Short mmCIF file of C-alpha atoms and ligand atoms in Angstrom, two decimals:
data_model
loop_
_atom_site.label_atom_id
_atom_site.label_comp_id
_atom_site.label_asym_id
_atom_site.label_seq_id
_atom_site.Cartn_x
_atom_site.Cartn_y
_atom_site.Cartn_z
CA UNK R 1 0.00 0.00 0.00
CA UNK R 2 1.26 3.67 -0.53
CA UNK R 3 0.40 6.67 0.62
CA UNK R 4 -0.17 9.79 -1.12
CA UNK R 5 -0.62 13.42 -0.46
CA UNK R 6 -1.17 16.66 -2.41
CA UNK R 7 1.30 18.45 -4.02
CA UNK R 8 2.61 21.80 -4.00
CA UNK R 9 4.13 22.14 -7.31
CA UNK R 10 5.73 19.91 -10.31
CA UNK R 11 8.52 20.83 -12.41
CA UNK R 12 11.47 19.77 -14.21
CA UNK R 13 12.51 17.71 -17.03
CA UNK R 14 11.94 14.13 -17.36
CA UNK R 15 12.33 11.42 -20.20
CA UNK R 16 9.61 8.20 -19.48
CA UNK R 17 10.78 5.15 -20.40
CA UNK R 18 10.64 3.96 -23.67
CA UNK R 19 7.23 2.96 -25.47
CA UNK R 20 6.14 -0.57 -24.51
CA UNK R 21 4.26 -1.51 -27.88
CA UNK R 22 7.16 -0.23 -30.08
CA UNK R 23 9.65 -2.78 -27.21
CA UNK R 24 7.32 -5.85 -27.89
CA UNK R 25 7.73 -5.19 -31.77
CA UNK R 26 10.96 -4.41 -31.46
CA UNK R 27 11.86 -8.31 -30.16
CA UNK R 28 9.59 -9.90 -31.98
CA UNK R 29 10.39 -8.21 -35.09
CA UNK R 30 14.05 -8.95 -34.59
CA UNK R 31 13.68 -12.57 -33.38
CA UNK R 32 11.99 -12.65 -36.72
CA UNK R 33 14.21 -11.09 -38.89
CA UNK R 34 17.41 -12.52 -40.30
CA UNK R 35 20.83 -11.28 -39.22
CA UNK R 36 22.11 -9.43 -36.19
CA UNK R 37 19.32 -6.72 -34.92
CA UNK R 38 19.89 -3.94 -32.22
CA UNK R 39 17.72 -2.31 -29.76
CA UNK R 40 18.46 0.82 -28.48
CA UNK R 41 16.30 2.34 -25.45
CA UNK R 42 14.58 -0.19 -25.24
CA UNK R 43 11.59 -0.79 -22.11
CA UNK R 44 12.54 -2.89 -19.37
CA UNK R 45 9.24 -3.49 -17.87
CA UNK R 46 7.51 -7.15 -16.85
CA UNK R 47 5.90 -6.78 -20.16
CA UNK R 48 8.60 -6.42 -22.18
CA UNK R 49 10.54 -8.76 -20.45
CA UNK R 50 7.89 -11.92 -21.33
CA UNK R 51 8.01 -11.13 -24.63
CA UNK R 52 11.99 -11.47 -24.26
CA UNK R 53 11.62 -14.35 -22.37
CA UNK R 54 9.43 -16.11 -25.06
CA UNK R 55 11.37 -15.18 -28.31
CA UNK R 56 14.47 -16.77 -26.24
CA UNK R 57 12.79 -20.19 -25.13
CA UNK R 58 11.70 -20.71 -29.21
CA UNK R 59 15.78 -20.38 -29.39
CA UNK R 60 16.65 -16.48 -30.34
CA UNK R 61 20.24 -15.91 -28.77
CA UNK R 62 20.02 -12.24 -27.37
CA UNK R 63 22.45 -10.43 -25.18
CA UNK R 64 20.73 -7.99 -23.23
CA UNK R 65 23.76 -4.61 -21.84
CA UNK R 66 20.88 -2.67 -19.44
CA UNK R 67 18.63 -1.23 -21.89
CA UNK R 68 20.12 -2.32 -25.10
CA UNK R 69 19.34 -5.44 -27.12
CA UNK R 70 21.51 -7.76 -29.78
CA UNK R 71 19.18 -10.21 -31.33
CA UNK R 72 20.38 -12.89 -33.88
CA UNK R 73 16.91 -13.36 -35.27
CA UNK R 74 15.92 -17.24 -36.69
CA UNK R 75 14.85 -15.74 -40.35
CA UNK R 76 11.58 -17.21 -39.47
CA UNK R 77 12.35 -20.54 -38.10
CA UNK R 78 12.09 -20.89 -34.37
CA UNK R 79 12.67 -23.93 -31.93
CA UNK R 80 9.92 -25.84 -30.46
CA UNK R 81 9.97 -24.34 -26.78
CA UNK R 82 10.09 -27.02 -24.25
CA UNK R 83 7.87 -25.66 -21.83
CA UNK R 84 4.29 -23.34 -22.15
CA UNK R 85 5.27 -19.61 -22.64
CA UNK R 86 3.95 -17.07 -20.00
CA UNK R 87 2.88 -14.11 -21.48
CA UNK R 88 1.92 -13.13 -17.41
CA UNK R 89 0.11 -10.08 -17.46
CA UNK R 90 0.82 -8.54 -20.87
CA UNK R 91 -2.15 -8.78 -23.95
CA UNK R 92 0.59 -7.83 -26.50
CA UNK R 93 3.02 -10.48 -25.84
CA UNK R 94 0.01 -13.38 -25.91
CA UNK R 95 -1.41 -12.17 -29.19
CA UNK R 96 1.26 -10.94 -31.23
CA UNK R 97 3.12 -14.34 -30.60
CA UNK R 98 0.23 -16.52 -31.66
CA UNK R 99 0.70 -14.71 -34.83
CA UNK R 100 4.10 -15.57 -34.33
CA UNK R 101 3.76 -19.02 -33.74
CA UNK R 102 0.98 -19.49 -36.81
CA UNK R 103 3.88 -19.31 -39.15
CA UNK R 104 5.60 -22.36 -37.26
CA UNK R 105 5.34 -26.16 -37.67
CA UNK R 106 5.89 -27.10 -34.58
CA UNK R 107 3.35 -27.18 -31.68
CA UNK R 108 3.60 -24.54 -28.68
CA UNK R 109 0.86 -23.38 -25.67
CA UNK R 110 0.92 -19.72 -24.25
CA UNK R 111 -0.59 -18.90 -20.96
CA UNK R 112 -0.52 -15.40 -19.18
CA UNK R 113 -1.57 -14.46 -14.79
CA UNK R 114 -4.79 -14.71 -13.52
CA UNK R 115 -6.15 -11.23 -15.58
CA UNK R 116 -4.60 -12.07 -19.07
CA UNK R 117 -6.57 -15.95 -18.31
CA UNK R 118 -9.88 -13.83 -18.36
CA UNK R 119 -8.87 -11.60 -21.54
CA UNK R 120 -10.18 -12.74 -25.13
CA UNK R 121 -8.70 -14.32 -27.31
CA UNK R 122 -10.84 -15.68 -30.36
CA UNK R 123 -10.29 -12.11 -31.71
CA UNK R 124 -7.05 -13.38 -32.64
CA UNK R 125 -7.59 -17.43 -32.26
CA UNK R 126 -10.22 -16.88 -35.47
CA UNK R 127 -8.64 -15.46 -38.16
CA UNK R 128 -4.86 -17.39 -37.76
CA UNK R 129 -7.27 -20.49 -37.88
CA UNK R 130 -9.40 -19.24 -41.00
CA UNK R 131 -5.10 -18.64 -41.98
CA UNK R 132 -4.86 -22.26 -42.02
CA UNK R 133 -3.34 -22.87 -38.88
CA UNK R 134 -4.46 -25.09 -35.70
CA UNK R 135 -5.47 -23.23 -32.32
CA UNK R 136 -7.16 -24.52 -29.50
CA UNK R 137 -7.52 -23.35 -25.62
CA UNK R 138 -9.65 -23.02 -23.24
CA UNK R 139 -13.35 -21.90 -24.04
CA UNK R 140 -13.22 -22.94 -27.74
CA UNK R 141 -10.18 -21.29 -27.67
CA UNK R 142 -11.32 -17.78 -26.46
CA UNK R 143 -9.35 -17.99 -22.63
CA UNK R 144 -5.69 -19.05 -22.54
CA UNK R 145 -4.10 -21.17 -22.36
CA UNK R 146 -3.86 -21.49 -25.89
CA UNK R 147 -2.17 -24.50 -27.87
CA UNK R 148 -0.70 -23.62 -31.40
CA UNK R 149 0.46 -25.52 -34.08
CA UNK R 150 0.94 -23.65 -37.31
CA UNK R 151 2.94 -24.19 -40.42
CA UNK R 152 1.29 -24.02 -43.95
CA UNK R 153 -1.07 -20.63 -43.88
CA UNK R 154 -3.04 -18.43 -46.67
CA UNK R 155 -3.30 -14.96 -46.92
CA UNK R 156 -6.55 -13.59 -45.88
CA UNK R 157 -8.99 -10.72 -46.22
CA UNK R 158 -9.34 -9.44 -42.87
CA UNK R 159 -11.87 -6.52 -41.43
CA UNK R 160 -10.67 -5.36 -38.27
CA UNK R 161 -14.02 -4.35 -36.89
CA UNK R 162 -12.54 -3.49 -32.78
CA UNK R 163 -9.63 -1.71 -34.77
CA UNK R 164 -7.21 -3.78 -32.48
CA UNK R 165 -3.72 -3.02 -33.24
CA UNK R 166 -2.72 -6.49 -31.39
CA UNK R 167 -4.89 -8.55 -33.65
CA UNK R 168 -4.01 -6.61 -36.87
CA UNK R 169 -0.02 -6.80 -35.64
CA UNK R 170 -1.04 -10.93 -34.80
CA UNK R 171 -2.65 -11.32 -38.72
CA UNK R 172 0.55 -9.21 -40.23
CA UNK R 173 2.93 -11.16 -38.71
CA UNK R 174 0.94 -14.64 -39.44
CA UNK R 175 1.02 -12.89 -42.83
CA UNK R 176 5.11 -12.91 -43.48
CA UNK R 177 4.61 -16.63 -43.74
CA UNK R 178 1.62 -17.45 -45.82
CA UNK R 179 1.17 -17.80 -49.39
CA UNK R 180 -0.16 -14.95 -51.12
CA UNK R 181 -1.58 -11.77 -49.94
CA UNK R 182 -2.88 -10.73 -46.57
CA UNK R 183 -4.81 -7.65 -45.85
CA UNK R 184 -5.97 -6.14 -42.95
CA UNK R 185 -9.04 -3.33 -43.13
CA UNK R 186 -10.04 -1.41 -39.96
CA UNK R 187 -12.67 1.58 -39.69
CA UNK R 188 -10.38 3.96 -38.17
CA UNK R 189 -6.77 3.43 -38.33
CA UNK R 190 -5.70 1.60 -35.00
CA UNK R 191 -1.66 2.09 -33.79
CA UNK R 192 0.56 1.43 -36.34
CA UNK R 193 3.68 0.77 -35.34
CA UNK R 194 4.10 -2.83 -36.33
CA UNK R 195 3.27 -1.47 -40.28
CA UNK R 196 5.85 1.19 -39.61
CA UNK R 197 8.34 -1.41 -37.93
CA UNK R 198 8.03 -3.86 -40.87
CA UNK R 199 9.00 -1.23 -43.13
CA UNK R 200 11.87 -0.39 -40.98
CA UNK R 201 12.91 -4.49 -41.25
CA UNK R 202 12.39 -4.32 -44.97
CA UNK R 203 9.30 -6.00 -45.54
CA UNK R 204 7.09 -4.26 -48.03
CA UNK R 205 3.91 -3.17 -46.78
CA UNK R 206 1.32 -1.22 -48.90
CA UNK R 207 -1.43 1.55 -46.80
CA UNK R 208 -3.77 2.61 -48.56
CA UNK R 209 -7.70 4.21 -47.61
CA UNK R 210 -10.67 2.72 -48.62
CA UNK R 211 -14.45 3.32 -48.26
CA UNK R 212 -14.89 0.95 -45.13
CA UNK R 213 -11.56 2.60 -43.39
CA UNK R 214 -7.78 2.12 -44.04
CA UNK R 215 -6.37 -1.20 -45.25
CA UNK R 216 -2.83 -2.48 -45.31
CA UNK R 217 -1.71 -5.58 -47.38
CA UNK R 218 1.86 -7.40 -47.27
CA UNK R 219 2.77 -10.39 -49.51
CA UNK R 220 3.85 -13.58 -47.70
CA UNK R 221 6.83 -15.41 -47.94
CA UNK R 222 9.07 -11.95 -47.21
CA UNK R 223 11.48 -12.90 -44.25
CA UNK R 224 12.53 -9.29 -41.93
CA UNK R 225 16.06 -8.14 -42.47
CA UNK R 226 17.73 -7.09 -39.49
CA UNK R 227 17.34 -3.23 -38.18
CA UNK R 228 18.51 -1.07 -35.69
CA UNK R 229 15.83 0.08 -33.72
CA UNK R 230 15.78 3.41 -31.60
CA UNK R 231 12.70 3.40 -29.09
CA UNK R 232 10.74 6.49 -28.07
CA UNK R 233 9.39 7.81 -24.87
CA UNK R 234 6.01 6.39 -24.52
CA UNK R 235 3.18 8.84 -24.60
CA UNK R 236 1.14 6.54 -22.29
CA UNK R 237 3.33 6.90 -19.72
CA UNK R 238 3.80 10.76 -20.09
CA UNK R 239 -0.03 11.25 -19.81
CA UNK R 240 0.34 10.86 -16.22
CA UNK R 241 2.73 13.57 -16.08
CA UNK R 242 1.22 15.69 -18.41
CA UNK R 243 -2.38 15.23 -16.71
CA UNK R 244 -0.49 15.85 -13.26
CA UNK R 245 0.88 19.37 -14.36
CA UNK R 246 -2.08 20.69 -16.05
CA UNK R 247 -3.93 20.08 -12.77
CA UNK R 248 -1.13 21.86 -10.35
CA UNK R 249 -0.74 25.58 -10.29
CA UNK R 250 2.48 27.19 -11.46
CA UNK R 251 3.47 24.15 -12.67
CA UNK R 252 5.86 23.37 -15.87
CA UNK R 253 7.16 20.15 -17.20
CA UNK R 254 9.16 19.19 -20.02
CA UNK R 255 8.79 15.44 -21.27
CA UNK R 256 11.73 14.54 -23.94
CA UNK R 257 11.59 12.15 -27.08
CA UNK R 258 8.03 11.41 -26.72
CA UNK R 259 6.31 9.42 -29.50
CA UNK R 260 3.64 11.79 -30.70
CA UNK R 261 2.21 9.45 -33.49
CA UNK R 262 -0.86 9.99 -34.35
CA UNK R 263 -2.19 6.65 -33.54
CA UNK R 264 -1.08 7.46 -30.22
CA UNK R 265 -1.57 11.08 -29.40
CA UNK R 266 -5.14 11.84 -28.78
CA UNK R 267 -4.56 12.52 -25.06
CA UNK R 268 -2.74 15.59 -25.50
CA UNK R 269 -5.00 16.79 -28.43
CA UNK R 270 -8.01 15.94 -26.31
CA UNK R 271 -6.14 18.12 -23.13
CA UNK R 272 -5.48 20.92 -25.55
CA UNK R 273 -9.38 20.36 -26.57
CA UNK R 274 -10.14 20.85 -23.00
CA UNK R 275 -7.93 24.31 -22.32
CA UNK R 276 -5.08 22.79 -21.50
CA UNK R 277 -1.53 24.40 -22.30
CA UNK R 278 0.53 21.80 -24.12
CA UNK R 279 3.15 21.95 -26.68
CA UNK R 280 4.76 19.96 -29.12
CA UNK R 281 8.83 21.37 -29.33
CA UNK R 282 11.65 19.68 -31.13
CA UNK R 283 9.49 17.88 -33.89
CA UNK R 284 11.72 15.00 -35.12
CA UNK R 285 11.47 11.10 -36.35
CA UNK R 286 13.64 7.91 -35.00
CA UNK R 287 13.19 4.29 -36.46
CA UNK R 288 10.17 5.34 -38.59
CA UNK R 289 8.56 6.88 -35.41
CA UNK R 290 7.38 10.91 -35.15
CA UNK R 291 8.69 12.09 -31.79
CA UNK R 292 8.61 15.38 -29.91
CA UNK R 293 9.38 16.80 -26.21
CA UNK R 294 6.25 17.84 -24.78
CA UNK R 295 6.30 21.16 -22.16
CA UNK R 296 3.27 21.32 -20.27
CA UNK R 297 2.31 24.63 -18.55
CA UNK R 298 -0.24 23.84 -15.37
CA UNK R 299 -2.86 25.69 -13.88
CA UNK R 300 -5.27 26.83 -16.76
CA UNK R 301 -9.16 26.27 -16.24
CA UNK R 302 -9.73 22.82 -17.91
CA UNK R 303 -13.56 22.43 -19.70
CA UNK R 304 -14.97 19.18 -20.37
CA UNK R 305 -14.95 17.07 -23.10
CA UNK R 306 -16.53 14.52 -25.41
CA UNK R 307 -14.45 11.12 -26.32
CA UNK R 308 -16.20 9.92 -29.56
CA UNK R 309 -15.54 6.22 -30.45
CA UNK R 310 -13.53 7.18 -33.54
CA UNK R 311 -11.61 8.93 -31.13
CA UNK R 312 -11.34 6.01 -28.76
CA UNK R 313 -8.25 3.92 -30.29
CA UNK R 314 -5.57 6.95 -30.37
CA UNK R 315 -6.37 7.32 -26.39
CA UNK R 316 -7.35 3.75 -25.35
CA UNK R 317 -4.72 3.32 -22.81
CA UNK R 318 -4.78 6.92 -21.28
CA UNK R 319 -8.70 7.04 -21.05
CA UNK R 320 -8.35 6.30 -16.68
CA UNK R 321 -5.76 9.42 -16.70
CA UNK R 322 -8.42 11.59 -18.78
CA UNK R 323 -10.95 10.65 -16.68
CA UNK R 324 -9.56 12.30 -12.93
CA UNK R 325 -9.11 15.62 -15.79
CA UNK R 326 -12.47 15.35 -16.48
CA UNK R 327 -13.46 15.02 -12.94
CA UNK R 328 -11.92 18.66 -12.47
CA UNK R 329 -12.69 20.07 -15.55
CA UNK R 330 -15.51 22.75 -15.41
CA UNK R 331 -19.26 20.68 -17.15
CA UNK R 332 -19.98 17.71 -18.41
CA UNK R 333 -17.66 14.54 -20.07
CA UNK R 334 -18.40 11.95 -21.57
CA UNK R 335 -16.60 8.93 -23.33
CA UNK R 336 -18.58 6.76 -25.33
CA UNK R 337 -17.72 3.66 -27.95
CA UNK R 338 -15.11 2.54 -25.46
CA UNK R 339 -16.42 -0.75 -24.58
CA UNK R 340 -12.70 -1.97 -25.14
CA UNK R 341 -11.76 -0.60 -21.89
CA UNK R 342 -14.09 -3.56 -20.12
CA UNK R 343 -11.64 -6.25 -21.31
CA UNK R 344 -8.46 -4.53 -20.45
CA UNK R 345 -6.00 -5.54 -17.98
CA UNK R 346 -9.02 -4.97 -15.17
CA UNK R 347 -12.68 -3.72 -16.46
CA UNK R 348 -11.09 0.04 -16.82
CA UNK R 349 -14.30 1.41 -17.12
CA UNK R 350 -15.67 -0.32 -13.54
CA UNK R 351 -12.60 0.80 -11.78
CA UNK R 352 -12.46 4.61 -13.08
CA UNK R 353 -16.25 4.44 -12.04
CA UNK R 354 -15.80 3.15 -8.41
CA UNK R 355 -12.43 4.78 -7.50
CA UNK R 356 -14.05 7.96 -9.01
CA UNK R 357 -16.44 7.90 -6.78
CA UNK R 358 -14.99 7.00 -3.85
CA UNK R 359 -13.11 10.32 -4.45
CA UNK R 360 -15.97 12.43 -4.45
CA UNK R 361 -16.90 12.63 -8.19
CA UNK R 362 -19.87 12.90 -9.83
CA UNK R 363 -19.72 9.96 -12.43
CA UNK R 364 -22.49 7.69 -13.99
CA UNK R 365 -21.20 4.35 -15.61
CA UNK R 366 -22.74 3.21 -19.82
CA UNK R 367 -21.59 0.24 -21.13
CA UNK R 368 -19.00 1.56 -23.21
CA UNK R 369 -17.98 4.46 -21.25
CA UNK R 370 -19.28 6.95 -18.60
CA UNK R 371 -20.47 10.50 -17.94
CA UNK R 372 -18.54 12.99 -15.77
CA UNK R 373 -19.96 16.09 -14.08
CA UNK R 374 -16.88 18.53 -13.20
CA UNK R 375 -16.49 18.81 -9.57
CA UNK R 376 -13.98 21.51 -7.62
CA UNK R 377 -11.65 19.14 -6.31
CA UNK R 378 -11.62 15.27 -4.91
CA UNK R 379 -10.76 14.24 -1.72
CA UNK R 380 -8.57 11.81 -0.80
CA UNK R 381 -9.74 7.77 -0.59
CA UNK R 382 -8.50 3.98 -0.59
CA UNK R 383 -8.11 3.00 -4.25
CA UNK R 384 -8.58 -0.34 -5.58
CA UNK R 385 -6.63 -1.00 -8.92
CA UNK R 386 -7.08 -4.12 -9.78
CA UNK R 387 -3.56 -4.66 -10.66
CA UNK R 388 -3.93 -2.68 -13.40
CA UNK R 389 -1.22 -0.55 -13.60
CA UNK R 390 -2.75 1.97 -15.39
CA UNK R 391 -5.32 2.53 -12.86
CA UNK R 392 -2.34 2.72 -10.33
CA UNK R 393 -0.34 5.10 -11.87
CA UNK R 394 -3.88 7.88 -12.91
CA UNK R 395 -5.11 7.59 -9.31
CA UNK R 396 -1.94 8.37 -7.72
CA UNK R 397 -2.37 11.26 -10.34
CA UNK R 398 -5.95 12.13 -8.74
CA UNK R 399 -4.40 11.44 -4.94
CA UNK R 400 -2.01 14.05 -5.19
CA UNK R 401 -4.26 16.86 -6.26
CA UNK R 402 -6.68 15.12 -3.67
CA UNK R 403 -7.66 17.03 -0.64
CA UNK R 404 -6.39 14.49 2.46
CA UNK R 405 -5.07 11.60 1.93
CA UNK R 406 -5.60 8.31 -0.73
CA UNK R 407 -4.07 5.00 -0.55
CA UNK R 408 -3.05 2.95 -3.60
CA UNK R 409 -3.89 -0.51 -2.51
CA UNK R 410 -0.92 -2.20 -4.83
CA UNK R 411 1.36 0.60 -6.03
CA UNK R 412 3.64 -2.74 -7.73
CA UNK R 413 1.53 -3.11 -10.12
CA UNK R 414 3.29 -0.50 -12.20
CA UNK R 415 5.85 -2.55 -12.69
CA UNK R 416 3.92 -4.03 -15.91
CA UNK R 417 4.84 -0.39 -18.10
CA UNK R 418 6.58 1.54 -15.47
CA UNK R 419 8.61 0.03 -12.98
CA UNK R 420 10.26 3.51 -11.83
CA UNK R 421 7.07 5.95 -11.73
CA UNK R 422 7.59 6.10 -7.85
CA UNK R 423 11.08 7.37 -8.64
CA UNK R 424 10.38 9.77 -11.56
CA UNK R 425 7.43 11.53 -10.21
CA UNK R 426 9.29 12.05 -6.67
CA UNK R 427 11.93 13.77 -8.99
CA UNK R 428 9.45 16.20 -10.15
CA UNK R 429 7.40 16.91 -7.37
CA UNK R 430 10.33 17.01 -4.49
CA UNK R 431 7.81 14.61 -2.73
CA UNK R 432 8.64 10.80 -1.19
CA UNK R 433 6.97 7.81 -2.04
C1 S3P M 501 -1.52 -2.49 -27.97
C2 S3P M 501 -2.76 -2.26 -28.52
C3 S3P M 501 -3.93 -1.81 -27.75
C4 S3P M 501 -3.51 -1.25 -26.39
C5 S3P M 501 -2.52 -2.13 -25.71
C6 S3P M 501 -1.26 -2.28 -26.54
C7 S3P M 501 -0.42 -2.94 -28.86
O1 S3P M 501 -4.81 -2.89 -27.55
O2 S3P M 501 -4.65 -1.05 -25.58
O3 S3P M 501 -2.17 -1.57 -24.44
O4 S3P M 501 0.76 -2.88 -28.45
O5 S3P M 501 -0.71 -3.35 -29.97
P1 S3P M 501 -5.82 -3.43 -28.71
O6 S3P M 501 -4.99 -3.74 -29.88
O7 S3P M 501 -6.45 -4.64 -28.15
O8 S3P M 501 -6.81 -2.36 -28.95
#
């Protein structure tokens, strides 16, 4: 348990650790590649680390020198692991390997921790079978753990209706090894870093929009060549700071190399939406990624704000963080098409709801989102995260703008994206944790 208190003020200059879904690609894309890949910057985060662990027990030698990597990838022929692969907590690892492990002969199980157990998985189970290749697991094959044996595959036509960039990265990758084309359509254009990443490998990869959304198409049998990969800050781990010095006065905060893709960087348009001050500086590119150092000036009168479910994929992962700004902001919020968020590490949209609450704010739950009246301030509470780290890290956010005191029930749960946000945030708000 930790507890936390309000905070005078917040400043300084900070660089987050490097973006978790652009890590997991990273690995896998090297593992997959063939010849000698490095990382550079890369996250070390539990995460990260299972996907790591997994690409090394289907045999990828990698030396690991703190945060950088040296892969020697298989050029798309792995080792039958000997044992089931724990993708523990992590959604990205479990999927993207089962398109992964599609392409192989051989037969393989993945499981993941008690949450990831309850997460689905015929999202991504379905279309590597309609691919040709055999998946089974519990619940028809919706729950890990999940069995693979792949091999032989065909391209398919894919429509991406959720527009989840795990089971469009899961199909793409299935897609290096099958014969013929494979195309993936979504209605609005989920994160695309594993597109972007391919590119950066070699592999040829074709975007282009249609009437039904964006589509991108690869031709199989192209094996990665190896890449030097540079990773950026990750934006969903800046939110917190970013949300934390909007709602302090006199505040200022400068957040280096952050990826501001714009698959990923409807937070800070929907905080400059709401009043907030918040600047993009230093507007630059690494490894095929668009990256910039964000200053944030705190203190301005925030309004609220509508999340539309177009809207919903470019913010998925910082919609708990918007939602303590939308408890402050002066009117009504609302975020709706974000049903997503119930199948997420912990039902996000039950715990933002509840811990809301508990803190004094006026909130009303929907099925795919919830409605926020603006209050003055919160006061302090005991929150309950779940284990989600996410909901960790935005109510220690809301706790120390809180009036009194709150108490995170497992602050080491932010271990999964963040294992030093204790550290970081006591460096820019003088404060212990
Ligand atoms: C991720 C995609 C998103 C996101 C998750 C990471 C990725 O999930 O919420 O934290 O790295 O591809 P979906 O693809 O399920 O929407």
């Amino acid at each position: 348990m930790l507890k936390v208190r309000k905070v005078k003020k917040v400043r300084g200059e900070l660089r987050v650790p490097s973006d978790k879904s652009v890590s997991h690609r990273a690995v896998i894309l090297s593992a997959m590649a063939e010849g000698e890949s490095v990382v550079h910057d890369w996250l070390i985060s539990a995460d990260t680390l299972a996907t790591l662990r997994a690409v090394r027990a289907l045999g990828t030698k990698v030396q690991r020198k703190g945060a950088t990597l040296r892969i020697w990838g298989r050029a798309m022929r792995f080792q039958e692991p000997s044992d089931v692969l724990n993708a523990q907590n992590s959604g990205t690892t479990a999927r993207l390997l089962m398109g992964l492990l599609a392409t192989q002969p051989f037969f393989s199980t993945i499981t993941g921790d008690s949450s990831l157990r309850k997460r689905p998985m015929l999202r991504v189970v379905e279309p590597l079978r309609q691919m040709g290749a055999w998946l089974d697991g519990r619940e028809r094959g919706n729950k890990l753990p999940v069995s693979v044996r792949g091999g032989t595959l065909k391209g398919i036509s894919f429509f991406n209706v959720k527009a989840s960039a795990q089971v469009k990265s899961a199909i793409l990758l299935a897609g290096l090894g099958a014969e013929g084309y494979t195309q993936v359509e979504e209605p609005v254009l989920s994160r695309d870093h594993t597109e972007r990443m391919l590119k950066l490998f070699g592999v040829e990869v074709l975007t282009l929009d249609t009437e039904k959304g964006r589509m991108v198409k690869i031709e199989g049998g192209q094996i990665p060549k190896s890449a030097e990969v540079f990773c950026p800050a990750d934006p969903s781990s800046a939110a917190f700071f970013v949300a934390l010095a909007l709602l302090v006065d006199d505040s200022e905060v400068l957040l280096k190399d952050v990826m501001v893709n714009p698959t990923r960087d409807g937070f800070f348009r929907k905080v400059r939406q709401m009043g907030g001050e918040i600047y993009y500086e230093n507007l630059r590119e690494i490894s095929g990624e668009p990256i910039a150092d964000i200053r944030v000036v705190g203190g301005r009168k925030l309004k609220g704000v509508e999340v539309k479910g177009e809207e919903v994929p470019s913010l998925i992962d910082e919609i708990p963080v918007l939602s303590v700004l939308m408890a402050l902001a002066e009117g009504r919020s609302r975020v709706k098409g974000a049903s997503e968020l119930r199948v997420k590490e912990s039902d996000r949209i039950r715990a933002v709801v509840e811990n809301l609450r508990s803190m004094g704010a006026k909130v009303e739950e929907l099925e795919d989102g919830f409605e926020i009246e603006g209050v003055s301030s919160l006061k302090g509470a005991f929150i309950k995260t779940y284990g989600d780290h996410r909901i960790a890290m935005a109510f220690t956010v809301a706790g120390l703008v809180a009036e009194g005191e709150t108490v995170i029930d497992n602050p080491h749960c932010v271990a999964v994206s963040y294992p030093d946000f204790y550290r970081d945030l006591a460096g820019i708000t003088e404060m212990s944790f």
